[in-house]
XYZ file of C-alpha atoms in Angstrom:
543
model
C -18.601 -43.165 -13.000
C -15.556 -42.439 -11.279
C -12.029 -41.932 -12.597
C -8.810 -41.509 -11.246
C -6.297 -39.294 -10.853
C -4.306 -38.244 -13.470
C -0.972 -39.514 -13.287
C 1.948 -38.969 -15.766
C 5.749 -40.481 -15.606
C 7.583 -40.379 -12.541
C 11.434 -39.419 -12.296
C 12.577 -38.113 -8.868
C 14.792 -38.587 -6.198
C 13.740 -39.200 -2.742
C 13.287 -36.005 -0.351
C 15.399 -35.512 2.813
C 14.285 -32.824 5.511
C 15.156 -29.328 4.546
C 17.594 -27.326 6.897
C 14.829 -24.822 6.838
C 15.982 -21.154 7.985
C 13.865 -18.362 7.386
C 15.338 -15.114 6.080
C 15.708 -12.639 8.114
C 14.060 -9.563 7.360
C 14.013 -5.655 8.363
C 11.334 -4.736 10.471
C 8.929 -2.195 9.562
C 8.589 1.434 10.901
C 5.264 3.025 10.996
C 5.103 6.877 11.418
C 2.278 9.279 12.032
C 1.024 11.585 9.081
C 3.130 14.405 9.429
C 3.219 17.935 7.570
C 6.254 19.172 5.458
C 7.259 21.437 8.259
C 7.506 18.066 10.391
C 9.936 16.255 8.384
C 13.267 17.393 10.181
C 11.324 15.248 13.041
C 11.618 12.082 11.395
C 14.853 11.735 11.752
C 14.734 11.736 15.565
C 11.806 9.385 15.384
C 13.346 6.654 13.296
C 16.971 6.032 14.181
C 19.381 3.848 12.307
C 19.933 1.878 15.376
C 15.956 0.796 15.124
C 15.787 0.520 11.948
C 18.304 -2.370 11.646
C 16.440 -4.729 14.032
C 16.002 -8.272 12.828
C 13.614 -10.855 13.681
C 12.692 -14.023 11.919
C 8.794 -13.569 12.807
C 8.847 -10.005 11.626
C 5.875 -8.098 9.874
C 8.019 -7.536 7.470
C 9.002 -11.421 6.552
C 4.754 -11.751 7.007
C 4.095 -9.399 4.222
C 6.951 -11.813 2.085
C 9.160 -8.890 0.313
C 12.255 -10.324 -1.050
C 14.943 -8.268 -0.313
C 17.758 -9.760 -2.151
C 16.961 -7.903 -5.274
C 16.534 -4.486 -3.752
C 19.349 -3.528 -1.065
C 17.644 -3.055 2.378
C 19.044 0.259 2.521
C 20.060 3.508 0.923
C 21.484 7.118 1.281
C 20.206 8.744 -1.624
C 17.117 10.522 -2.612
C 15.528 11.103 -5.654
C 13.481 14.612 -5.866
C 11.372 16.180 -8.866
C 9.779 19.737 -8.065
C 7.215 21.062 -10.314
C 7.810 24.478 -11.718
C 6.129 27.103 -9.925
C 3.977 29.413 -12.241
C 5.150 32.609 -10.867
C 8.902 31.780 -11.731
C 7.819 29.889 -14.779
C 10.120 32.417 -16.933
C 12.996 32.863 -14.287
C 16.589 31.522 -15.585
C 17.578 28.089 -14.906
C 19.841 28.729 -12.511
C 17.508 30.863 -10.268
C 15.024 27.574 -10.181
C 17.564 25.219 -9.313
C 18.715 27.540 -6.503
C 15.604 27.690 -5.273
C 14.837 24.495 -5.467
C 17.773 23.266 -3.635
C 17.410 25.367 -1.134
C 13.878 24.511 -0.467
C 15.033 20.465 -0.282
C 17.951 21.201 2.032
C 15.394 22.905 4.378
C 13.372 19.692 4.153
C 16.618 17.396 4.575
C 18.795 19.580 6.843
C 18.322 16.685 9.543
C 19.795 14.058 7.464
C 22.458 16.639 6.225
C 21.138 15.999 2.864
C 23.119 17.416 -0.113
C 22.369 17.595 -3.940
C 24.284 15.320 -5.767
C 23.265 15.705 -9.818
C 20.214 16.178 -11.954
C 18.712 12.935 -13.725
C 17.784 13.104 -17.441
C 14.399 13.882 -16.806
C 14.954 17.264 -14.540
C 15.129 15.125 -11.065
C 17.364 15.573 -8.324
C 19.668 13.295 -6.569
C 20.305 13.852 -3.018
C 22.501 12.285 -0.551
C 21.722 11.667 2.731
C 24.708 11.621 4.569
C 24.399 8.363 6.003
C 22.871 4.895 4.829
C 19.286 4.430 6.071
C 16.724 1.579 6.297
C 14.655 1.517 3.180
C 11.782 1.893 5.179
C 13.079 5.065 6.682
C 13.654 6.605 3.079
C 10.492 5.338 1.437
C 8.414 7.140 4.559
C 10.619 10.365 4.217
C 10.023 10.397 0.251
C 6.221 9.747 0.898
C 5.961 12.764 3.122
C 8.020 15.088 0.922
C 5.539 13.785 -2.062
C 2.629 15.811 -0.172
C 4.089 18.641 -0.949
C 1.899 20.754 -3.543
C 5.488 21.820 -5.021
C 7.212 18.624 -5.528
C 5.963 15.932 -8.263
C 7.351 13.337 -6.609
C 10.104 11.914 -4.585
C 11.446 8.288 -4.208
C 14.324 6.212 -2.640
C 17.558 5.823 -4.800
C 17.020 2.198 -4.676
C 20.317 -0.069 -4.862
C 19.667 -2.583 -7.026
C 21.246 -6.299 -7.427
C 21.567 -8.775 -9.988
C 18.416 -11.341 -9.838
C 19.183 -14.152 -7.341
C 17.590 -17.288 -8.088
C 16.312 -19.699 -5.458
C 19.073 -22.101 -4.319
C 17.006 -25.167 -4.761
C 18.772 -28.267 -5.844
C 16.289 -28.927 -8.822
C 15.320 -25.332 -9.509
C 17.153 -25.491 -12.926
C 14.609 -28.123 -14.022
C 11.435 -26.069 -13.393
C 11.504 -24.302 -16.807
C 7.842 -23.648 -16.386
C 9.130 -20.560 -13.828
C 11.778 -18.626 -15.968
C 12.087 -20.172 -19.730
C 10.748 -18.357 -22.756
C 8.277 -18.613 -24.325
C 6.624 -21.105 -21.989
C 7.379 -19.982 -18.573
C 5.350 -17.491 -16.382
C 8.149 -14.816 -15.766
C 8.136 -16.000 -11.834
C 11.582 -13.983 -11.424
C 10.018 -10.825 -12.101
C 7.598 -11.557 -9.585
C 9.812 -13.019 -6.458
C 11.823 -9.707 -6.887
C 8.626 -8.283 -5.159
C 7.056 -11.199 -2.833
C 7.442 -14.621 -2.545
C 4.475 -14.781 -0.551
C 2.866 -14.086 2.748
C 1.532 -16.072 5.927
C -1.320 -13.845 5.749
C -2.517 -15.449 2.267
C -3.620 -18.897 2.060
C -4.455 -21.244 -1.021
C -6.997 -24.048 -0.048
C -6.217 -27.074 -2.224
C -9.371 -29.014 -2.748
C -8.112 -32.432 -4.161
C -6.879 -36.058 -2.654
C -5.378 -34.229 0.545
C -1.350 -33.640 1.635
C 1.094 -36.247 2.639
C 3.860 -35.068 4.466
C 6.606 -34.138 2.452
C 10.235 -32.472 3.517
C 9.998 -29.934 0.515
C 6.581 -28.469 2.005
C 7.417 -26.609 5.174
C 4.897 -28.117 7.992
C 4.425 -24.115 9.523
C 2.923 -23.354 6.526
C 0.544 -25.941 6.593
C -2.918 -24.952 7.793
C -5.487 -27.479 9.712
C -7.479 -28.840 6.672
C -10.535 -31.509 6.458
C -10.980 -34.445 5.067
C -14.965 -34.125 3.326
C -14.941 -37.772 1.657
C -18.010 -38.899 3.043
C -17.782 -42.601 1.433
C -15.150 -44.914 3.406
C -14.170 -46.782 0.518
C -13.339 -43.784 -1.547
C -11.684 -42.463 1.344
C -9.589 -45.826 1.670
C -8.746 -44.500 5.255
C -11.155 -46.451 7.093
C -13.798 -43.825 8.010
C -15.724 -40.538 6.407
C -15.415 -37.246 7.340
C -12.868 -36.209 9.803
C -9.996 -33.287 10.630
C -7.590 -35.238 9.314
C -6.609 -34.620 5.201
C -4.331 -36.984 4.746
C -3.863 -38.506 1.346
C -3.986 -42.388 2.102
C -3.702 -43.328 -1.318
C -5.773 -43.805 -4.584
C -4.461 -46.728 -6.146
C -6.578 -48.883 -7.855
C -7.055 -51.901 -9.631
C -7.785 -52.379 -13.510
C -11.499 -52.494 -13.563
C -12.136 -51.515 -10.059
C -14.160 -48.185 -10.950
C -16.809 -50.006 -13.351
C -16.658 -49.619 -17.156
C -17.056 -47.074 -19.130
C -19.983 -46.603 -21.987
C -18.565 -49.256 -24.074
C -18.214 -51.405 -21.918
C -14.699 -51.118 -21.155
C -13.030 -51.628 -17.547
C -11.985 -48.322 -15.749
C -9.204 -48.321 -15.556
C -8.154 -50.467 -18.307
C -5.017 -51.237 -16.312
C -4.032 -50.748 -12.274
C -2.927 -47.549 -11.603
C -0.432 -46.695 -8.146
C -1.399 -44.009 -6.365
C -1.097 -40.461 -7.853
C -0.512 -38.190 -4.833
C -2.277 -35.587 -6.835
C -2.692 -33.194 -4.472
C 0.716 -33.282 -3.224
C 2.042 -32.305 -6.422
C -0.352 -29.611 -6.510
C 0.611 -28.293 -3.429
C 4.479 -28.391 -4.458
C 4.001 -26.137 -7.504
C 2.056 -23.797 -4.913
C 4.156 -23.592 -1.954
C 7.247 -25.910 -1.515
C 9.533 -24.522 0.292
C 12.288 -22.206 -0.958
C 16.309 -21.524 -0.647
C 16.402 -24.764 1.474
C 19.041 -26.104 -1.068
C 17.390 -29.017 -1.777
C 14.434 -30.305 -4.332
C 12.036 -27.733 -5.848
C 10.457 -23.987 -5.261
C 7.046 -23.240 -4.952
C 5.285 -20.064 -6.608
C 3.995 -18.761 -3.277
C 6.759 -20.286 -0.926
C 5.895 -18.382 1.812
C 2.012 -18.343 1.884
C 0.078 -21.189 3.567
C -1.646 -23.623 2.054
C -4.933 -25.169 3.609
C -5.108 -29.410 2.333
C -8.905 -30.169 1.881
C -9.346 -33.828 0.884
C -12.628 -34.666 -1.524
C -11.006 -36.980 -4.141
C -10.134 -40.712 -3.391
C -10.254 -43.992 -4.956
C -11.975 -43.529 -8.031
C -12.520 -39.713 -7.462
C -15.001 -38.091 -5.501
C -18.831 -36.763 -5.647
C -19.928 -33.302 -6.220
C -21.443 -32.848 -2.608
C -18.499 -33.521 -0.952
C -16.533 -31.153 -3.620
C -19.372 -28.523 -2.753
C -18.659 -28.660 1.107
C -15.031 -28.199 0.229
C -15.872 -25.136 -1.358
C -17.938 -23.326 1.127
C -15.675 -24.727 4.066
C -12.428 -23.322 2.715
C -14.018 -19.788 1.976
C -14.954 -19.763 5.774
C -18.670 -20.592 5.262
C -20.833 -23.075 7.715
C -20.755 -26.948 6.907
C -22.762 -29.057 8.370
C -21.048 -31.521 10.907
C -17.943 -29.578 10.154
C -15.914 -27.225 12.329
C -15.551 -23.722 11.675
C -12.793 -22.973 9.568
C -10.734 -20.537 11.103
C -8.369 -19.963 7.960
C -10.782 -18.746 5.347
C -8.610 -19.112 1.982
C -8.166 -16.141 -0.558
C -7.200 -18.284 -3.060
C -9.041 -21.702 -3.955
C -7.402 -24.119 -6.113
C -9.191 -27.117 -7.750
C -7.545 -29.177 -10.250
C -10.871 -31.603 -10.537
C -13.468 -31.799 -12.621
C -16.063 -33.718 -15.150
C -18.166 -33.240 -18.367
C -20.950 -32.056 -17.504
C -23.227 -28.425 -17.071
C -22.077 -26.571 -13.943
C -24.997 -27.821 -11.357
C -26.732 -25.346 -9.016
C -24.633 -27.650 -6.546
C -21.600 -26.233 -8.050
C -22.685 -22.750 -8.950
C -24.261 -22.060 -5.694
C -20.986 -22.937 -3.305
C -18.911 -20.877 -5.827
C -21.126 -18.126 -5.660
C -21.007 -18.375 -2.133
C -17.296 -18.608 -1.721
C -16.878 -15.635 -4.160
C -19.240 -13.235 -2.299
C -17.036 -13.875 0.539
C -13.919 -12.713 -1.462
C -12.260 -15.912 -2.419
C -11.071 -16.247 -5.803
C -11.297 -19.676 -7.308
C -9.106 -20.955 -9.975
C -10.338 -24.191 -11.457
C -8.397 -26.634 -14.442
C -10.210 -26.745 -17.541
C -9.288 -30.250 -18.307
C -7.462 -32.837 -20.004
C -9.853 -34.144 -22.981
C -8.761 -31.938 -26.018
C -12.373 -30.666 -25.741
C -14.216 -27.415 -25.618
C -13.933 -26.595 -21.699
C -17.201 -25.135 -21.968
C -18.518 -28.615 -21.258
C -16.435 -29.123 -18.395
C -17.555 -28.477 -14.962
C -16.717 -27.035 -12.359
C -14.084 -24.934 -15.084
C -17.784 -23.536 -16.735
C -19.301 -22.438 -13.474
C -19.867 -18.769 -13.401
C -17.134 -16.556 -11.497
C -14.168 -19.266 -11.611
C -11.133 -18.385 -13.419
C -10.474 -21.445 -16.059
C -6.995 -22.650 -16.735
C -5.917 -24.235 -20.255
C -2.811 -26.009 -20.283
C 0.690 -24.717 -22.450
C 3.618 -26.727 -23.177
C 7.668 -25.684 -23.341
C 7.276 -24.076 -26.447
C 4.334 -21.424 -25.154
C 1.611 -23.327 -26.991
C -1.659 -25.674 -25.907
C -0.792 -28.970 -24.768
C -2.010 -31.512 -27.253
C -4.250 -32.745 -24.316
C -5.322 -29.256 -22.682
C -9.224 -28.266 -23.079
C -9.707 -24.471 -24.999
C -12.566 -22.228 -26.057
C -13.948 -19.185 -25.212
C -14.851 -20.049 -21.453
C -11.089 -20.239 -20.979
C -9.504 -17.146 -19.024
C -5.422 -17.871 -19.257
C -3.335 -20.544 -19.796
C -0.382 -21.508 -17.646
C 2.295 -24.308 -18.178
C 0.993 -27.606 -17.759
C 3.278 -29.438 -19.373
C 3.852 -32.155 -22.514
C 6.012 -35.432 -21.969
C 4.954 -36.985 -25.416
C 6.208 -36.237 -28.205
C 5.990 -37.675 -32.010
C 8.854 -38.199 -33.932
C 8.777 -40.150 -37.190
C 5.094 -41.108 -36.471
C 5.698 -42.330 -33.148
C 5.113 -41.174 -29.826
C 8.116 -40.944 -27.134
C 8.081 -39.611 -23.468
C 10.217 -37.019 -22.531
C 9.226 -36.676 -18.709
C 11.537 -33.346 -18.260
C 9.316 -31.683 -20.447
C 6.898 -31.966 -17.857
C 5.959 -30.643 -14.430
C 8.013 -31.575 -11.566
C 6.879 -31.340 -7.878
C 6.313 -33.087 -4.660
C 5.004 -36.296 -4.204
C 5.266 -39.079 -1.536
C 8.833 -39.909 -1.244
C 10.163 -37.648 -3.753
C 9.489 -35.817 -7.001
C 8.010 -36.495 -10.264
C 7.483 -34.615 -13.492
C 3.561 -34.547 -14.276
C 1.383 -33.041 -17.244
C -2.079 -31.838 -17.118
C -4.127 -28.725 -16.721
C -4.237 -29.854 -13.099
C -0.525 -28.716 -13.095
C -1.241 -25.536 -14.914
C -4.187 -24.447 -12.459
C -1.662 -24.129 -9.462
C 0.660 -21.950 -11.343
C -2.459 -19.327 -11.347
C -3.300 -19.929 -7.985
C 0.541 -19.351 -6.643
C 0.552 -16.037 -7.992
C -3.140 -15.252 -7.165
C -1.313 -16.007 -3.715
C 1.638 -13.436 -4.683
C -0.594 -10.818 -5.893
C -2.745 -11.200 -2.703
C 0.446 -10.766 -0.554
C 1.031 -7.402 -2.189
C -2.387 -5.838 -2.092
C -5.340 -7.751 0.375
C -7.508 -5.594 -0.954
C -7.853 -7.777 -3.933
C -11.406 -8.871 -4.922
C -11.969 -12.006 -7.219
C -13.050 -10.084 -9.890
C -9.946 -7.288 -9.860
C -7.530 -10.599 -9.770
C -9.164 -12.146 -12.605
C -9.002 -9.144 -14.900
C -5.188 -8.193 -13.615
C -4.414 -12.084 -14.942
C -6.182 -11.862 -18.325
C -4.940 -8.060 -19.030
C -1.487 -8.955 -17.650
C -0.676 -12.003 -19.858
C 1.686 -12.922 -22.088
C -0.164 -12.528 -25.821
C 0.625 -15.947 -27.653
C 3.368 -16.038 -30.184
C 3.195 -16.411 -33.570
C 4.068 -19.606 -33.236
C 1.617 -20.797 -30.769
C -0.912 -22.202 -34.049
C -2.946 -24.383 -31.762
C -3.576 -21.573 -29.189
C -4.582 -19.234 -31.594
C -6.704 -21.794 -33.458
C -8.988 -23.208 -30.648
C -8.592 -20.468 -27.805
C -6.379 -21.082 -24.619
C -7.363 -17.682 -22.848
C -6.007 -14.269 -23.340
C -2.461 -15.737 -22.792
C 0.135 -17.404 -20.609
C 0.039 -15.546 -16.771
C 3.235 -12.969 -16.523
C 3.960 -13.558 -12.839
C 5.717 -10.100 -13.036
C 3.181 -8.302 -14.493
C 0.254 -9.620 -12.594
C 2.209 -8.727 -8.954
C 3.207 -5.338 -10.145
C -0.440 -4.355 -11.413
C -1.724 -5.780 -8.069
C 0.750 -3.661 -6.238
C -0.215 -0.880 -8.315
C -3.850 -0.766 -7.012
C -3.121 -1.103 -3.552
C -4.079 2.586 -2.477
C -7.707 2.242 -4.888
C -10.807 1.416 -3.596
C -12.185 -2.201 -3.800
C -15.642 -3.265 -3.650
C -16.150 -4.889 -0.169
C -17.925 -8.061 -1.361
C -21.352 -8.855 0.571
C -21.720 -11.559 3.384
C -24.318 -14.177 1.728
C -26.734 -16.202 3.628
C -25.449 -19.941 3.646
C -26.956 -22.447 1.934
C -26.268 -25.965 3.515
C -29.591 -27.501 1.594
C -29.071 -30.772 -0.380
C -29.239 -31.218 -4.233
C -30.304 -33.861 -6.380
C -27.405 -33.499 -8.967
C -24.580 -35.589 -7.474
C -22.371 -36.873 -10.519
C -18.870 -37.639 -10.309
C -15.463 -35.780 -10.675
C -11.934 -36.506 -11.120
C -8.939 -34.824 -10.859
C -7.142 -33.357 -13.838
């Protein structure tokens, strides 16, 4: 049996083409490894003129660092000296004098002058002129290498958090509100994604939308093997366009009680496009919404059509997304660091799924899966119950389990999925604005579901990979779980049924990922490609 896309109340404006303009970013400067005595040469290597070059396609922009909240320059440096053992009992004034003299000798090329002490005994120095932040960071790094220095860092200039100027950002409560939001602005202070980071969206495909930048949509693939399901007149091809999944009552067969599936006619869901908008809708274009990783790339992989999709097609999509070979399909030139799967069915995790997932994870790909919308134990639903994936429950605006969300010990973390239905005086009422606003064909809509929760985590994972390309699926999963916000006392359903370790905290997760950048990570082995067929071919549906 195939079941259609989960679709909820539509409320949106038709979109218009964005006047996209990328932020100019200061180019990155690289320096050779210099000894402390060579620091005086640093100023001649990096002049203020060369540090202020701007380029729309600069390396700095590709790394996706947002500089609106950390000024791109500073004229100060902070240095904390260690107290030498041989002058441990020397009067403080003498220590200060010795340290100041040492610092000035290091910084003489910058005409540095001591300004004051901080509350923890570090010294603030004026550099004599305002320099590009990359120059000051590199200088601080070289000074920190000296054994007499505890640390050195730029005296950064911070500003208030700048919110995206997208017209409907205020309706995206799921990003910034407490207790139900994911603390996304804190992550955006560090990164908005990177063109070197790709999220594969294994779903219904994608429609062209003015709020999703075509320059960040990589060449995907349509893996639907059945022409009727594909609804595009053919089977597999290199066009992942979502041609719609509208179905009439009973068109997908009958349930176990003999009732028609679906019970009534259903319009096309544009499910994959809604998921894509949550992950990567364009930011700061003065219209519509903004995606979580709006500077990262997306890779559309179509596996779901009319009445759903087949396990065999989905498994091929997983392998292809990770850069593995799939029979009769071209090689994917853009392997994804992250896969989002907002789909599933009530089955054990069969070998077809597990083999594909294990192979993709071995390639270094993190796999995010929706836990399901049946208000049931998530361990009964695949592929959320497969080993190695990150299983996501849905929470509402109050930070508690959405009424429909699956739950249990197999869930890793939770994310906003919305809840558009409330009960008042014994009657169900719709409040669409409590759903998740994102892109669909022709405009925008509020949806609810674990389908909407999963891309929050996929988008966050993209931000994490943007600041730390060395992350592994295992490390990514652990960071997400460790940094999640613990459920409040009012989250009674999550406390009772289990929604993972908490609601994802984007700011904390990105900061943790960035802090691990210099630590060793295990390079995953390259697996043997398994393109064998399996007798396990049940049907799945998007959540």
